[in-house]
PDB file of C-alpha atoms and ligand atoms in Angstrom:
ATOM      1  CA  UNK A   1      82.728 120.161 102.426  1.00  0.00           C
ATOM      2  CA  UNK A   2      85.310 117.435 102.226  1.00  0.00           C
ATOM      3  CA  UNK A   3      88.825 118.300 101.210  1.00  0.00           C
ATOM      4  CA  UNK A   4      90.064 116.897  97.903  1.00  0.00           C
ATOM      5  CA  UNK A   5      93.583 115.552  98.288  1.00  0.00           C
ATOM      6  CA  UNK A   6      96.086 113.948  95.952  1.00  0.00           C
ATOM      7  CA  UNK A   7      99.171 112.619  97.735  1.00  0.00           C
ATOM      8  CA  UNK A   8     102.249 111.289  95.968  1.00  0.00           C
ATOM      9  CA  UNK A   9     104.096 108.469  97.700  1.00  0.00           C
ATOM     10  CA  UNK A  10     107.574 108.282  96.206  1.00  0.00           C
ATOM     11  CA  UNK A  11     108.423 105.187  98.274  1.00  0.00           C
ATOM     12  CA  UNK A  12     112.181 104.401  98.178  1.00  0.00           C
ATOM     13  CA  UNK A  13     112.868 106.044  94.827  1.00  0.00           C
ATOM     14  CA  UNK A  14     114.857 108.985  93.398  1.00  0.00           C
ATOM     15  CA  UNK A  15     118.254 110.473  94.112  1.00  0.00           C
ATOM     16  CA  UNK A  16     118.574 114.021  95.380  1.00  0.00           C
ATOM     17  CA  UNK A  17     118.883 115.491  91.877  1.00  0.00           C
ATOM     18  CA  UNK A  18     115.969 113.457  90.562  1.00  0.00           C
ATOM     19  CA  UNK A  19     113.792 114.426  93.501  1.00  0.00           C
ATOM     20  CA  UNK A  20     114.573 118.122  93.085  1.00  0.00           C
ATOM     21  CA  UNK A  21     113.821 117.984  89.356  1.00  0.00           C
ATOM     22  CA  UNK A  22     110.526 116.176  89.890  1.00  0.00           C
ATOM     23  CA  UNK A  23     109.449 118.616  92.598  1.00  0.00           C
ATOM     24  CA  UNK A  24     110.277 121.701  90.512  1.00  0.00           C
ATOM     25  CA  UNK A  25     108.341 120.317  87.567  1.00  0.00           C
ATOM     26  CA  UNK A  26     105.321 119.486  89.726  1.00  0.00           C
ATOM     27  CA  UNK A  27     105.336 122.934  91.362  1.00  0.00           C
ATOM     28  CA  UNK A  28     105.319 124.629  87.947  1.00  0.00           C
ATOM     29  CA  UNK A  29     102.708 122.367  86.378  1.00  0.00           C
ATOM     30  CA  UNK A  30     100.357 122.624  89.344  1.00  0.00           C
ATOM     31  CA  UNK A  31     100.718 126.418  89.356  1.00  0.00           C
ATOM     32  CA  UNK A  32      99.798 126.592  85.658  1.00  0.00           C
ATOM     33  CA  UNK A  33      97.185 123.869  85.436  1.00  0.00           C
ATOM     34  CA  UNK A  34      95.396 123.229  88.719  1.00  0.00           C
ATOM     35  CA  UNK A  35      92.150 125.139  88.775  1.00  0.00           C
ATOM     36  CA  UNK A  36      90.241 123.141  91.374  1.00  0.00           C
ATOM     37  CA  UNK A  37      90.661 123.362  95.107  1.00  0.00           C
ATOM     38  CA  UNK A  38      92.863 120.300  95.562  1.00  0.00           C
ATOM     39  CA  UNK A  39      95.492 119.851  98.254  1.00  0.00           C
ATOM     40  CA  UNK A  40      98.593 118.242  96.818  1.00  0.00           C
ATOM     41  CA  UNK A  41     100.879 116.385  99.216  1.00  0.00           C
ATOM     42  CA  UNK A  42     104.388 115.231  98.293  1.00  0.00           C
ATOM     43  CA  UNK A  43     105.668 112.344 100.436  1.00  0.00           C
ATOM     44  CA  UNK A  44     109.337 111.837  99.563  1.00  0.00           C
ATOM     45  CA  UNK A  45     111.802 109.738 101.567  1.00  0.00           C
ATOM     46  CA  UNK A  46     113.007 111.461 104.769  1.00  0.00           C
ATOM     47  CA  UNK A  47     116.327 112.622 103.309  1.00  0.00           C
ATOM     48  CA  UNK A  48     114.484 114.606 100.627  1.00  0.00           C
ATOM     49  CA  UNK A  49     112.155 116.438 102.988  1.00  0.00           C
ATOM     50  CA  UNK A  50     114.152 119.584 103.497  1.00  0.00           C
ATOM     51  CA  UNK A  51     115.028 119.955  99.808  1.00  0.00           C
ATOM     52  CA  UNK A  52     111.434 119.420  98.720  1.00  0.00           C
ATOM     53  CA  UNK A  53     110.214 121.805 101.401  1.00  0.00           C
ATOM     54  CA  UNK A  54     112.351 124.626  99.971  1.00  0.00           C
ATOM     55  CA  UNK A  55     110.982 124.054  96.482  1.00  0.00           C
ATOM     56  CA  UNK A  56     107.309 123.997  97.474  1.00  0.00           C
ATOM     57  CA  UNK A  57     107.612 126.991  99.783  1.00  0.00           C
ATOM     58  CA  UNK A  58     105.129 129.584  98.591  1.00  0.00           C
ATOM     59  CA  UNK A  59     102.915 127.133  96.678  1.00  0.00           C
ATOM     60  CA  UNK A  60      99.885 127.357  98.949  1.00  0.00           C
ATOM     61  CA  UNK A  61      98.174 124.158  97.732  1.00  0.00           C
ATOM     62  CA  UNK A  62     101.271 121.926  97.888  1.00  0.00           C
ATOM     63  CA  UNK A  63     102.164 120.367 101.223  1.00  0.00           C
ATOM     64  CA  UNK A  64     104.974 118.270 102.601  1.00  0.00           C
ATOM     65  CA  UNK A  65     104.351 114.748 103.851  1.00  0.00           C
ATOM     66  CA  UNK A  66     106.461 111.884 105.178  1.00  0.00           C
ATOM     67  CA  UNK A  67     106.003 108.191 104.453  1.00  0.00           C
ATOM     68  CA  UNK A  68     106.243 107.011 108.034  1.00  0.00           C
ATOM     69  CA  UNK A  69     107.103 108.044 111.574  1.00  0.00           C
ATOM     70  CA  UNK A  70     108.282 106.183 114.626  1.00  0.00           C
ATOM     71  CA  UNK A  71     105.868 104.780 117.184  1.00  0.00           C
ATOM     72  CA  UNK A  72     108.206 106.165 119.867  1.00  0.00           C
ATOM     73  CA  UNK A  73     108.480 109.810 120.876  1.00  0.00           C
ATOM     74  CA  UNK A  74     112.298 109.956 121.104  1.00  0.00           C
ATOM     75  CA  UNK A  75     115.309 108.097 122.410  1.00  0.00           C
ATOM     76  CA  UNK A  76     117.647 105.228 121.566  1.00  0.00           C
ATOM     77  CA  UNK A  77     115.925 103.903 118.438  1.00  0.00           C
ATOM     78  CA  UNK A  78     118.644 103.918 115.805  1.00  0.00           C
ATOM     79  CA  UNK A  79     117.434 104.690 112.328  1.00  0.00           C
ATOM     80  CA  UNK A  80     114.011 105.941 113.394  1.00  0.00           C
ATOM     81  CA  UNK A  81     112.464 109.363 112.732  1.00  0.00           C
ATOM     82  CA  UNK A  82     109.983 110.845 115.174  1.00  0.00           C
ATOM     83  CA  UNK A  83     106.803 112.780 114.546  1.00  0.00           C
ATOM     84  CA  UNK A  84     108.206 115.792 116.414  1.00  0.00           C
ATOM     85  CA  UNK A  85     111.265 115.864 114.120  1.00  0.00           C
ATOM     86  CA  UNK A  86     109.017 115.786 111.077  1.00  0.00           C
ATOM     87  CA  UNK A  87     106.932 118.655 112.412  1.00  0.00           C
ATOM     88  CA  UNK A  88     110.076 120.679 113.071  1.00  0.00           C
ATOM     89  CA  UNK A  89     111.078 120.258 109.403  1.00  0.00           C
ATOM     90  CA  UNK A  90     107.828 121.692 108.112  1.00  0.00           C
ATOM     91  CA  UNK A  91     106.098 118.375 107.427  1.00  0.00           C
ATOM     92  CA  UNK A  92     102.327 118.526 107.723  1.00  0.00           C
ATOM     93  CA  UNK A  93     101.133 115.055 106.655  1.00  0.00           C
ATOM     94  CA  UNK A  94     102.427 111.577 107.425  1.00  0.00           C
ATOM     95  CA  UNK A  95     101.426 108.273 105.835  1.00  0.00           C
ATOM     96  CA  UNK A  96     100.766 105.730 108.567  1.00  0.00           C
ATOM     97  CA  UNK A  97     100.250 102.008 108.147  1.00  0.00           C
ATOM     98  CA  UNK A  98     101.035 101.673 104.459  1.00  0.00           C
ATOM     99  CA  UNK A  99     100.638  98.012 103.498  1.00  0.00           C
ATOM    100  CA  UNK A 100     104.367  97.802 102.702  1.00  0.00           C
ATOM    101  CA  UNK A 101     105.146  98.913 106.270  1.00  0.00           C
ATOM    102  CA  UNK A 102     102.675  96.381 107.617  1.00  0.00           C
ATOM    103  CA  UNK A 103     104.002  93.562 105.442  1.00  0.00           C
ATOM    104  CA  UNK A 104     107.779  94.117 105.329  1.00  0.00           C
ATOM    105  CA  UNK A 105     108.349  95.867 108.646  1.00  0.00           C
ATOM    106  CA  UNK A 106     105.852  94.043 110.828  1.00  0.00           C
ATOM    107  CA  UNK A 107     103.715  97.030 111.724  1.00  0.00           C
ATOM    108  CA  UNK A 108     100.669  95.944 113.683  1.00  0.00           C
ATOM    109  CA  UNK A 109      97.327  97.642 114.197  1.00  0.00           C
ATOM    110  CA  UNK A 110      98.395  98.400 117.792  1.00  0.00           C
ATOM    111  CA  UNK A 111     101.689 100.045 116.728  1.00  0.00           C
ATOM    112  CA  UNK A 112      99.762 102.176 114.277  1.00  0.00           C
ATOM    113  CA  UNK A 113      97.635 103.529 117.108  1.00  0.00           C
ATOM    114  CA  UNK A 114     100.828 104.816 118.758  1.00  0.00           C
ATOM    115  CA  UNK A 115     102.015 106.361 115.494  1.00  0.00           C
ATOM    116  CA  UNK A 116      98.711 108.130 114.895  1.00  0.00           C
ATOM    117  CA  UNK A 117      98.750 109.402 118.475  1.00  0.00           C
ATOM    118  CA  UNK A 118     102.258 110.850 118.142  1.00  0.00           C
ATOM    119  CA  UNK A 119     101.483 112.336 114.737  1.00  0.00           C
ATOM    120  CA  UNK A 120      98.408 114.104 116.115  1.00  0.00           C
ATOM    121  CA  UNK A 121     100.229 115.308 119.227  1.00  0.00           C
ATOM    122  CA  UNK A 122     102.756 116.961 116.937  1.00  0.00           C
ATOM    123  CA  UNK A 123     100.195 118.604 114.689  1.00  0.00           C
ATOM    124  CA  UNK A 124     100.696 116.269 111.714  1.00  0.00           C
ATOM    125  CA  UNK A 125      97.777 114.981 109.655  1.00  0.00           C
ATOM    126  CA  UNK A 126      97.945 111.180 109.510  1.00  0.00           C
ATOM    127  CA  UNK A 127      97.064 109.589 106.183  1.00  0.00           C
ATOM    128  CA  UNK A 128      95.954 106.296 107.660  1.00  0.00           C
ATOM    129  CA  UNK A 129      96.151 103.390 105.216  1.00  0.00           C
ATOM    130  CA  UNK A 130      93.949 100.336 105.195  1.00  0.00           C
ATOM    131  CA  UNK A 131      93.279  97.650 102.620  1.00  0.00           C
ATOM    132  CA  UNK A 132      92.904  93.934 102.066  1.00  0.00           C
ATOM    133  CA  UNK A 133      95.135  91.317 100.420  1.00  0.00           C
ATOM    134  CA  UNK A 134      93.935  89.339  97.408  1.00  0.00           C
ATOM    135  CA  UNK A 135      92.809  86.192  99.253  1.00  0.00           C
ATOM    136  CA  UNK A 136      90.553  88.242 101.510  1.00  0.00           C
ATOM    137  CA  UNK A 137      89.048  89.996  98.494  1.00  0.00           C
ATOM    138  CA  UNK A 138      88.452  86.646  96.843  1.00  0.00           C
ATOM    139  CA  UNK A 139      86.813  85.304 100.003  1.00  0.00           C
ATOM    140  CA  UNK A 140      84.456  88.271  99.941  1.00  0.00           C
ATOM    141  CA  UNK A 141      85.382  89.324 103.488  1.00  0.00           C
ATOM    142  CA  UNK A 142      87.185  92.539 102.473  1.00  0.00           C
ATOM    143  CA  UNK A 143      84.812  94.970 104.131  1.00  0.00           C
ATOM    144  CA  UNK A 144      85.039  93.176 107.474  1.00  0.00           C
ATOM    145  CA  UNK A 145      88.845  93.008 107.143  1.00  0.00           C
ATOM    146  CA  UNK A 146      89.247  96.709 106.461  1.00  0.00           C
ATOM    147  CA  UNK A 147      86.745  97.896 109.043  1.00  0.00           C
ATOM    148  CA  UNK A 148      88.545  95.733 111.601  1.00  0.00           C
ATOM    149  CA  UNK A 149      91.834  97.496 110.757  1.00  0.00           C
ATOM    150  CA  UNK A 150      90.109 100.800 111.464  1.00  0.00           C
ATOM    151  CA  UNK A 151      88.478  99.582 114.661  1.00  0.00           C
ATOM    152  CA  UNK A 152      91.692  98.165 116.072  1.00  0.00           C
ATOM    153  CA  UNK A 153      93.932 101.111 115.253  1.00  0.00           C
ATOM    154  CA  UNK A 154      91.599 104.083 115.489  1.00  0.00           C
ATOM    155  CA  UNK A 155      88.509 103.494 117.591  1.00  0.00           C
ATOM    156  CA  UNK A 156      90.294 104.371 120.828  1.00  0.00           C
ATOM    157  CA  UNK A 157      90.566 107.987 119.636  1.00  0.00           C
ATOM    158  CA  UNK A 158      88.023 110.652 120.517  1.00  0.00           C
ATOM    159  CA  UNK A 159      86.047 112.738 118.040  1.00  0.00           C
ATOM    160  CA  UNK A 160      88.435 115.683 118.099  1.00  0.00           C
ATOM    161  CA  UNK A 161      91.307 113.447 117.009  1.00  0.00           C
ATOM    162  CA  UNK A 162      89.416 111.421 114.415  1.00  0.00           C
ATOM    163  CA  UNK A 163      88.261 114.603 112.679  1.00  0.00           C
ATOM    164  CA  UNK A 164      91.888 115.396 111.830  1.00  0.00           C
ATOM    165  CA  UNK A 165      92.587 112.150 109.978  1.00  0.00           C
ATOM    166  CA  UNK A 166      92.700 111.329 106.298  1.00  0.00           C
ATOM    167  CA  UNK A 167      91.960 107.704 105.395  1.00  0.00           C
ATOM    168  CA  UNK A 168      93.522 105.964 102.387  1.00  0.00           C
ATOM    169  CA  UNK A 169      91.949 102.764 101.114  1.00  0.00           C
ATOM    170  CA  UNK A 170      94.556 100.762  99.223  1.00  0.00           C
ATOM    171  CA  UNK A 171      93.657  97.225  98.185  1.00  0.00           C
ATOM    172  CA  UNK A 172      97.000  95.418  98.399  1.00  0.00           C
ATOM    173  CA  UNK A 173      96.311  93.478  95.192  1.00  0.00           C
ATOM    174  CA  UNK A 174      96.120  96.758  93.309  1.00  0.00           C
ATOM    175  CA  UNK A 175      99.334  98.354  94.611  1.00  0.00           C
ATOM    176  CA  UNK A 176     102.047  98.554  91.983  1.00  0.00           C
ATOM    177  CA  UNK A 177     100.397  95.750  90.014  1.00  0.00           C
ATOM    178  CA  UNK A 178      98.724  97.772  87.293  1.00  0.00           C
ATOM    179  CA  UNK A 179      95.495  96.135  88.437  1.00  0.00           C
ATOM    180  CA  UNK A 180      93.176  98.850  89.746  1.00  0.00           C
ATOM    181  CA  UNK A 181      90.045  98.372  91.753  1.00  0.00           C
ATOM    182  CA  UNK A 182      87.124  99.361  89.571  1.00  0.00           C
ATOM    183  CA  UNK A 183      85.574 102.671  90.471  1.00  0.00           C
ATOM    184  CA  UNK A 184      82.543 100.732  91.751  1.00  0.00           C
ATOM    185  CA  UNK A 185      84.714  98.545  93.980  1.00  0.00           C
ATOM    186  CA  UNK A 186      86.409 101.686  95.326  1.00  0.00           C
ATOM    187  CA  UNK A 187      83.076 103.408  95.917  1.00  0.00           C
ATOM    188  CA  UNK A 188      81.620 100.385  97.675  1.00  0.00           C
ATOM    189  CA  UNK A 189      84.566 100.174 100.068  1.00  0.00           C
ATOM    190  CA  UNK A 190      84.783 103.922 100.661  1.00  0.00           C
ATOM    191  CA  UNK A 191      81.077 104.040 101.489  1.00  0.00           C
ATOM    192  CA  UNK A 192      81.567 101.060 103.822  1.00  0.00           C
ATOM    193  CA  UNK A 193      84.486 102.783 105.558  1.00  0.00           C
ATOM    194  CA  UNK A 194      82.470 105.961 105.975  1.00  0.00           C
ATOM    195  CA  UNK A 195      79.511 104.043 107.361  1.00  0.00           C
ATOM    196  CA  UNK A 196      81.774 102.234 109.809  1.00  0.00           C
ATOM    197  CA  UNK A 197      83.260 105.521 111.008  1.00  0.00           C
ATOM    198  CA  UNK A 198      79.754 106.979 111.268  1.00  0.00           C
ATOM    199  CA  UNK A 199      78.660 104.066 113.458  1.00  0.00           C
ATOM    200  CA  UNK A 200      81.235 105.140 116.026  1.00  0.00           C
ATOM    201  CA  UNK A 201      81.608 108.902 115.525  1.00  0.00           C
ATOM    202  CA  UNK A 202      78.339 109.949 113.893  1.00  0.00           C
ATOM    203  CA  UNK A 203      77.524 110.913 110.318  1.00  0.00           C
ATOM    204  CA  UNK A 204      78.670 114.511 110.560  1.00  0.00           C
ATOM    205  CA  UNK A 205      82.237 113.548 111.392  1.00  0.00           C
ATOM    206  CA  UNK A 206      82.279 110.649 108.907  1.00  0.00           C
ATOM    207  CA  UNK A 207      80.872 112.829 106.133  1.00  0.00           C
ATOM    208  CA  UNK A 208      83.669 115.335 106.616  1.00  0.00           C
ATOM    209  CA  UNK A 209      86.554 112.872 106.473  1.00  0.00           C
ATOM    210  CA  UNK A 210      88.518 112.638 103.239  1.00  0.00           C
ATOM    211  CA  UNK A 211      88.951 109.060 102.032  1.00  0.00           C
ATOM    212  CA  UNK A 212      91.579 108.573  99.327  1.00  0.00           C
ATOM    213  CA  UNK A 213      91.922 105.656  96.945  1.00  0.00           C
ATOM    214  CA  UNK A 214      95.340 104.119  96.240  1.00  0.00           C
ATOM    215  CA  UNK A 215      96.481 101.275  94.014  1.00  0.00           C
ATOM    216  CA  UNK A 216      97.589 101.729  90.396  1.00  0.00           C
ATOM    217  CA  UNK A 217      95.786 105.036  90.120  1.00  0.00           C
ATOM    218  CA  UNK A 218      96.917 106.601  86.827  1.00  0.00           C
ATOM    219  CA  UNK A 219      95.906 109.523  84.598  1.00  0.00           C
ATOM    220  CA  UNK A 220      93.676 107.241  82.537  1.00  0.00           C
ATOM    221  CA  UNK A 221      91.594 105.904  85.431  1.00  0.00           C
ATOM    222  CA  UNK A 222      91.737 108.748  87.973  1.00  0.00           C
ATOM    223  CA  UNK A 223      88.781 110.670  86.540  1.00  0.00           C
ATOM    224  CA  UNK A 224      86.480 107.667  86.777  1.00  0.00           C
ATOM    225  CA  UNK A 225      87.621 106.784  90.313  1.00  0.00           C
ATOM    226  CA  UNK A 226      87.485 110.387  91.560  1.00  0.00           C
ATOM    227  CA  UNK A 227      83.989 110.830  90.133  1.00  0.00           C
ATOM    228  CA  UNK A 228      82.590 108.501  92.797  1.00  0.00           C
ATOM    229  CA  UNK A 229      80.802 110.262  95.644  1.00  0.00           C
ATOM    230  CA  UNK A 230      82.845 108.760  98.492  1.00  0.00           C
ATOM    231  CA  UNK A 231      86.248 109.026  96.812  1.00  0.00           C
ATOM    232  CA  UNK A 232      87.958 112.277  97.789  1.00  0.00           C
ATOM    233  CA  UNK A 233      91.254 111.853  95.994  1.00  0.00           C
ATOM    234  CA  UNK A 234      94.167 109.486  95.691  1.00  0.00           C
ATOM    235  CA  UNK A 235      97.360 108.183  97.225  1.00  0.00           C
ATOM    236  CA  UNK A 236      99.598 107.717  94.227  1.00  0.00           C
ATOM    237  CA  UNK A 237     102.724 105.554  94.074  1.00  0.00           C
ATOM    238  CA  UNK A 238     104.269 104.830  90.664  1.00  0.00           C
ATOM    239  CA  UNK A 239     102.542 107.662  88.831  1.00  0.00           C
ATOM    240  CA  UNK A 240     103.745 110.207  91.409  1.00  0.00           C
ATOM    241  CA  UNK A 241     107.290 109.776  90.069  1.00  0.00           C
ATOM    242  CA  UNK A 242     106.377 111.385  86.755  1.00  0.00           C
ATOM    243  CA  UNK A 243     105.456 115.049  86.882  1.00  0.00           C
ATOM    244  CA  UNK A 244     103.142 114.855  83.840  1.00  0.00           C
ATOM    245  CA  UNK A 245     101.236 111.839  85.152  1.00  0.00           C
ATOM    246  CA  UNK A 246     100.997 113.151  88.688  1.00  0.00           C
ATOM    247  CA  UNK A 247      99.723 116.547  87.558  1.00  0.00           C
ATOM    248  CA  UNK A 248      97.207 114.905  85.251  1.00  0.00           C
ATOM    249  CA  UNK A 249      95.897 112.959  88.229  1.00  0.00           C
ATOM    250  CA  UNK A 250      95.728 116.124  90.355  1.00  0.00           C
ATOM    251  CA  UNK A 251      93.614 117.778  87.642  1.00  0.00           C
ATOM    252  CA  UNK A 252      91.305 114.759  87.235  1.00  0.00           C
ATOM    253  CA  UNK A 253      88.478 115.953  89.497  1.00  0.00           C
TER     254      UNK A 253
HETATM  255  P1  LIG B 301     100.843 102.496  93.185  1.00  0.00           P
HETATM  256  O1  LIG B 301     101.088 102.630  94.767  1.00  0.00           O
HETATM  257  O2  LIG B 301     100.126 103.751  92.760  1.00  0.00           O
HETATM  258  O3  LIG B 301     102.187 102.369  92.597  1.00  0.00           O
HETATM  259  O4  LIG B 301      99.987 101.277  92.995  1.00  0.00           O
HETATM  260  C1  LIG B 301     100.136 103.204  95.609  1.00  0.00           C
HETATM  261  C2  LIG B 301     100.642 103.192  97.039  1.00  0.00           C
HETATM  262  O5  LIG B 301     101.250 102.200  97.442  1.00  0.00           O
HETATM  263  O6  LIG B 301     100.464 104.165  97.776  1.00  0.00           O
END
């Protein structure tokens, strides 16, 4: 049985007060309304982690995630945050290789391998992001592009490590644009990702990996997207900043 997961990626938004208010609202709404077995992950900016952690403490289906971690274990890397620090603050998930990190901060497939390795060594669950830009989608080479991202960053890992990952497919042209992939486009890619992972690690491992969809996922399209057999949840940006919208997405299965 694959885990259903809805992760909220706050990106660089919300002050302390706003973050605390949002978290409290989400905790209460999820407690009252979530009936399905869905793991909810909140991924605030680093400075919010401890405050959010206190508010979700005791809510068994809500977990703490970070948006990034360093590709170095420790040392003189000003401004960086390591996987071991995150673990020590009660973080259990970490988004790795978000397209904004790849695009604006020059993160390469090889760097992402190091990040995944450090995350796993510190007991964090990586939410590994992949996804194609618009020109690649228009060329029709999106499946090859995305499977290559996975091959380059992940295929050096053994079965025991791969089993612990969550994959997030986020077509770059759909992120923050209001333009969602259709549920059929999401399904096609998710099935392709699963098949690619199966070709290396076998169907049993691939069938057990959760693959999330991200990119303008909202309350009004989540049900359709989540109804697809290879879509196991979502990585939510904009809509994760509103407690009502986020909860409605969590209850969309
Ligand atoms: P969006 O962002 O939901 O605002 O499109 C998704 C993401 O970047 O994770």
